[in-house]
Amino acid sequence: MSVTSRLPMVITEVSSKVQFPAKLRGTIIEKWANYWKNLFMDYRQMIQDLRTDIQDEPHKALKYTTGLVTAYLLAQANPSELDFKDSLKRFANEAALVSEECQNPKAYGHLRYLETCYNQSVIHYKSLGIASIMYTTEVNDTCDLYKAHCKYLKPTYLSFPSRIVDIGFMGRWWNMYIKTTNYDVNI
């Protein structure tokens, strides 16, 4: 008999042997002990069921495990706002070293737009777990104009995709990477 199959019997034997003193019966201490005992038994039963499910359907278990590991690795490689700022500064510094005749106007314009958004504090970061987005708003958070408070002037949810500046996935900000790949080639 294996250790895992003997464990439930040992726990039930120990729990039946352990008796609370008469003065502690019906108190919060006994309820607390029963809660933890029941919680442990529930998780033990869940693990046993999981083991039998894995043995019955190993291909399904492999698919779920692969999916969970992939999601975990993508979440670990999810870029942050600091990564975005770092990439922006790095590309802007590299583009500044190229003469104006050789600069790609689209790449340079995109970098200038992002810098302007940062200067106006209208660019924001949102992490979605396995991916991140950078998006712009019309006014910054500290703006106290009527436009910032009027519900009729606020952007709709349908306009949100047009305000997305960049998408971060697998450790890279893709829009910035694509637009600045040939920053030194004037097209």
Tab-separated table of C-alpha atoms in Angstrom:
chain	number	residue	atom	x	y	z
A	1	MET	CA	0.000	0.000	0.000
A	2	SER	CA	1.503	3.353	-1.030
A	3	VAL	CA	1.928	6.357	1.214
A	4	THR	CA	-0.723	8.399	-0.635
A	5	SER	CA	-3.337	5.681	-0.276
A	6	ARG	CA	-2.570	5.259	3.453
A	7	LEU	CA	-2.683	8.999	4.146
A	8	PRO	CA	-6.507	9.345	4.182
A	9	MET	CA	-6.836	6.472	6.624
A	10	VAL	CA	-4.146	7.936	8.902
A	11	ILE	CA	-5.842	11.338	8.937
A	12	THR	CA	-9.272	9.905	9.721
A	13	GLU	CA	-7.770	7.745	12.461
A	14	VAL	CA	-5.937	10.690	14.002
A	15	SER	CA	-8.963	12.979	13.724
A	16	SER	CA	-11.172	10.378	15.409
A	17	LYS	CA	-8.634	9.940	18.224
A	18	VAL	CA	-8.152	13.655	18.868
A	19	GLN	CA	-10.832	14.938	21.213
A	20	PHE	CA	-11.302	18.501	22.321
A	21	PRO	CA	-11.598	19.096	26.050
A	22	ALA	CA	-15.138	19.690	27.249
A	23	LYS	CA	-14.517	23.383	27.866
A	24	LEU	CA	-13.404	23.913	24.202
A	25	ARG	CA	-16.293	22.040	22.554
A	26	GLY	CA	-18.606	24.295	20.588
A	27	THR	CA	-16.179	27.223	20.714
A	28	ILE	CA	-14.522	29.041	17.883
A	29	ILE	CA	-11.355	26.964	18.351
A	30	GLU	CA	-13.178	23.719	17.611
A	31	LYS	CA	-14.921	25.305	14.607
A	32	TRP	CA	-11.585	26.609	13.358
A	33	ALA	CA	-9.989	23.153	13.709
A	34	ASN	CA	-12.932	21.509	11.900
A	35	TYR	CA	-12.699	24.077	9.116
A	36	TRP	CA	-9.028	23.331	8.479
A	37	LYS	CA	-9.573	19.592	8.738
A	38	ASN	CA	-12.414	19.725	6.184
A	39	LEU	CA	-10.410	22.013	3.919
A	40	PHE	CA	-7.474	19.597	3.993
A	41	MET	CA	-9.740	16.639	3.225
A	42	ASP	CA	-11.349	18.520	0.300
A	43	TYR	CA	-7.984	19.364	-1.257
A	44	ARG	CA	-6.768	15.823	-0.704
A	45	GLN	CA	-9.840	14.496	-2.513
A	46	MET	CA	-9.313	17.010	-5.338
A	47	ILE	CA	-5.717	15.860	-5.805
A	48	GLN	CA	-6.783	12.225	-5.845
A	49	ASP	CA	-9.435	12.991	-8.481
A	50	LEU	CA	-6.872	14.910	-10.508
A	51	ARG	CA	-4.484	11.968	-10.384
A	52	THR	CA	-7.151	9.538	-11.616
A	53	ASP	CA	-8.205	11.966	-14.377
A	54	ILE	CA	-4.597	12.247	-15.532
A	55	GLN	CA	-4.250	8.476	-15.592
A	56	ASP	CA	-7.532	8.043	-17.486
A	57	GLU	CA	-6.903	10.760	-20.119
A	58	PRO	CA	-3.178	11.520	-20.439
A	59	HIS	CA	-3.531	13.390	-23.771
A	60	LYS	CA	-6.071	15.794	-22.312
A	61	ALA	CA	-3.851	16.338	-19.267
A	62	LEU	CA	-0.881	17.041	-21.545
A	63	LYS	CA	-2.903	19.644	-23.472
A	64	TYR	CA	-3.981	21.420	-20.283
A	65	THR	CA	-0.474	21.324	-18.837
A	66	THR	CA	0.992	22.683	-22.063
A	67	GLY	CA	-1.601	25.468	-22.107
A	68	LEU	CA	-0.924	26.428	-18.493
A	69	VAL	CA	2.844	26.413	-18.954
A	70	THR	CA	2.519	28.493	-22.130
A	71	ALA	CA	0.273	31.031	-20.387
A	72	TYR	CA	2.714	31.226	-17.477
A	73	LEU	CA	5.706	31.788	-19.760
A	74	LEU	CA	3.840	34.433	-21.767
A	75	ALA	CA	2.880	36.207	-18.535
A	76	GLN	CA	6.519	36.177	-17.436
A	77	ALA	CA	7.601	37.679	-20.785
A	78	ASN	CA	4.873	40.351	-20.728
A	79	PRO	CA	6.576	43.729	-21.263
A	80	SER	CA	5.991	46.555	-18.808
A	81	GLU	CA	5.623	50.301	-19.252
A	82	LEU	CA	9.246	50.665	-18.237
A	83	ASP	CA	10.197	48.383	-21.156
A	84	PHE	CA	8.156	50.615	-23.469
A	85	LYS	CA	9.899	53.746	-22.251
A	86	ASP	CA	13.267	52.032	-22.567
A	87	SER	CA	12.546	50.951	-26.147
A	88	LEU	CA	11.284	54.412	-27.031
A	89	LYS	CA	14.407	56.103	-25.661
A	90	ARG	CA	16.706	53.575	-27.307
A	91	PHE	CA	15.072	53.970	-30.742
A	92	ALA	CA	14.936	57.764	-30.373
A	93	ASN	CA	18.634	57.893	-29.488
A	94	GLU	CA	19.555	55.658	-32.416
A	95	ALA	CA	17.396	57.722	-34.790
A	96	ALA	CA	19.000	60.944	-33.548
A	97	LEU	CA	22.390	59.695	-34.722
A	98	VAL	CA	21.174	59.342	-38.314
A	99	SER	CA	21.272	62.397	-40.570
A	100	GLU	CA	17.942	63.891	-41.647
A	101	GLU	CA	18.473	62.889	-45.267
A	102	CYS	CA	18.685	59.213	-44.293
A	103	GLN	CA	15.892	59.116	-41.682
A	104	ASN	CA	12.713	57.240	-42.436
A	105	PRO	CA	9.970	59.890	-42.073
A	106	LYS	CA	7.342	57.380	-40.874
A	107	ALA	CA	9.590	55.979	-38.152
A	108	TYR	CA	10.754	59.411	-37.076
A	109	GLY	CA	7.163	60.740	-37.054
A	110	HIS	CA	6.006	57.789	-34.941
A	111	LEU	CA	8.790	58.361	-32.409
A	112	ARG	CA	7.973	62.085	-32.247
A	113	TYR	CA	4.277	61.264	-31.736
A	114	LEU	CA	5.076	58.924	-28.835
A	115	GLU	CA	7.376	61.496	-27.230
A	116	THR	CA	4.668	64.150	-27.588
A	117	CYS	CA	2.135	61.820	-25.953
A	118	TYR	CA	4.498	61.277	-23.028
A	119	ASN	CA	5.140	65.009	-22.705
A	120	GLN	CA	1.381	65.666	-22.589
A	121	SER	CA	0.775	62.688	-20.231
A	122	VAL	CA	-1.921	61.238	-22.462
A	123	ILE	CA	-0.349	57.805	-22.978
A	124	HIS	CA	-1.330	54.992	-20.618
A	125	TYR	CA	-0.313	51.390	-19.957
A	126	LYS	CA	-2.594	48.411	-19.322
A	127	SER	CA	-1.451	44.853	-18.656
A	128	LEU	CA	-3.752	42.053	-19.797
A	129	GLY	CA	-1.743	39.232	-18.221
A	130	ILE	CA	-0.104	37.680	-21.261
A	131	ALA	CA	-0.070	40.888	-23.315
A	132	SER	CA	0.037	44.636	-22.670
A	133	ILE	CA	-1.303	47.650	-24.477
A	134	MET	CA	-0.306	51.297	-24.629
A	135	TYR	CA	-3.157	53.627	-25.479
A	136	THR	CA	-3.790	57.342	-25.604
A	137	THR	CA	-6.528	59.500	-24.153
A	138	GLU	CA	-7.631	62.937	-25.292
A	139	VAL	CA	-6.745	64.709	-22.032
A	140	ASN	CA	-4.354	63.782	-19.236
A	141	ASP	CA	-5.451	62.649	-15.777
A	142	THR	CA	-4.749	65.985	-14.108
A	143	CYS	CA	-6.781	68.008	-16.613
A	144	ASP	CA	-9.769	69.746	-15.035
A	145	LEU	CA	-11.450	71.077	-18.157
A	146	TYR	CA	-15.104	70.552	-18.960
A	147	LYS	CA	-14.094	68.172	-21.726
A	148	ALA	CA	-12.497	65.829	-19.166
A	149	HIS	CA	-15.663	65.574	-17.030
A	150	CYS	CA	-18.535	65.695	-19.516
A	151	LYS	CA	-19.908	62.223	-20.153
A	152	TYR	CA	-21.078	63.192	-23.644
A	153	LEU	CA	-17.582	64.176	-24.735
A	154	LYS	CA	-15.843	61.067	-23.450
A	155	PRO	CA	-14.673	58.602	-26.109
A	156	THR	CA	-16.838	55.579	-26.761
A	157	TYR	CA	-15.739	51.992	-26.349
A	158	LEU	CA	-15.913	51.560	-30.120
A	159	SER	CA	-13.204	54.183	-30.572
A	160	PHE	CA	-10.789	52.400	-28.220
A	161	PRO	CA	-9.042	50.284	-30.904
A	162	SER	CA	-8.100	53.448	-32.797
A	163	ARG	CA	-6.453	54.850	-29.649
A	164	ILE	CA	-4.165	51.845	-29.135
A	165	VAL	CA	-0.595	52.933	-29.809
A	166	ASP	CA	1.247	49.658	-29.242
A	167	ILE	CA	0.767	46.055	-28.196
A	168	GLY	CA	3.361	44.282	-26.075
A	169	PHE	CA	3.628	40.521	-26.404
A	170	MET	CA	6.432	38.006	-25.880
A	171	GLY	CA	8.814	40.603	-24.464
A	172	ARG	CA	8.535	43.085	-27.347
A	173	TRP	CA	6.468	46.146	-28.224
A	174	TRP	CA	5.453	45.142	-31.725
A	175	ASN	CA	4.183	48.357	-33.318
A	176	MET	CA	7.296	50.275	-32.305
A	177	TYR	CA	9.478	47.390	-33.494
A	178	ILE	CA	7.753	47.209	-36.885
A	179	LYS	CA	7.682	50.973	-37.508
A	180	THR	CA	11.282	51.579	-36.446
A	181	THR	CA	12.932	48.559	-38.059
A	182	ASN	CA	14.224	50.643	-40.980
A	183	TYR	CA	14.543	53.989	-39.216
A	184	ASP	CA	17.698	54.794	-41.164
A	185	VAL	CA	16.288	54.131	-44.645
A	186	ASN	CA	14.589	57.099	-46.288
A	187	ILE	CA	11.768	55.696	-48.392
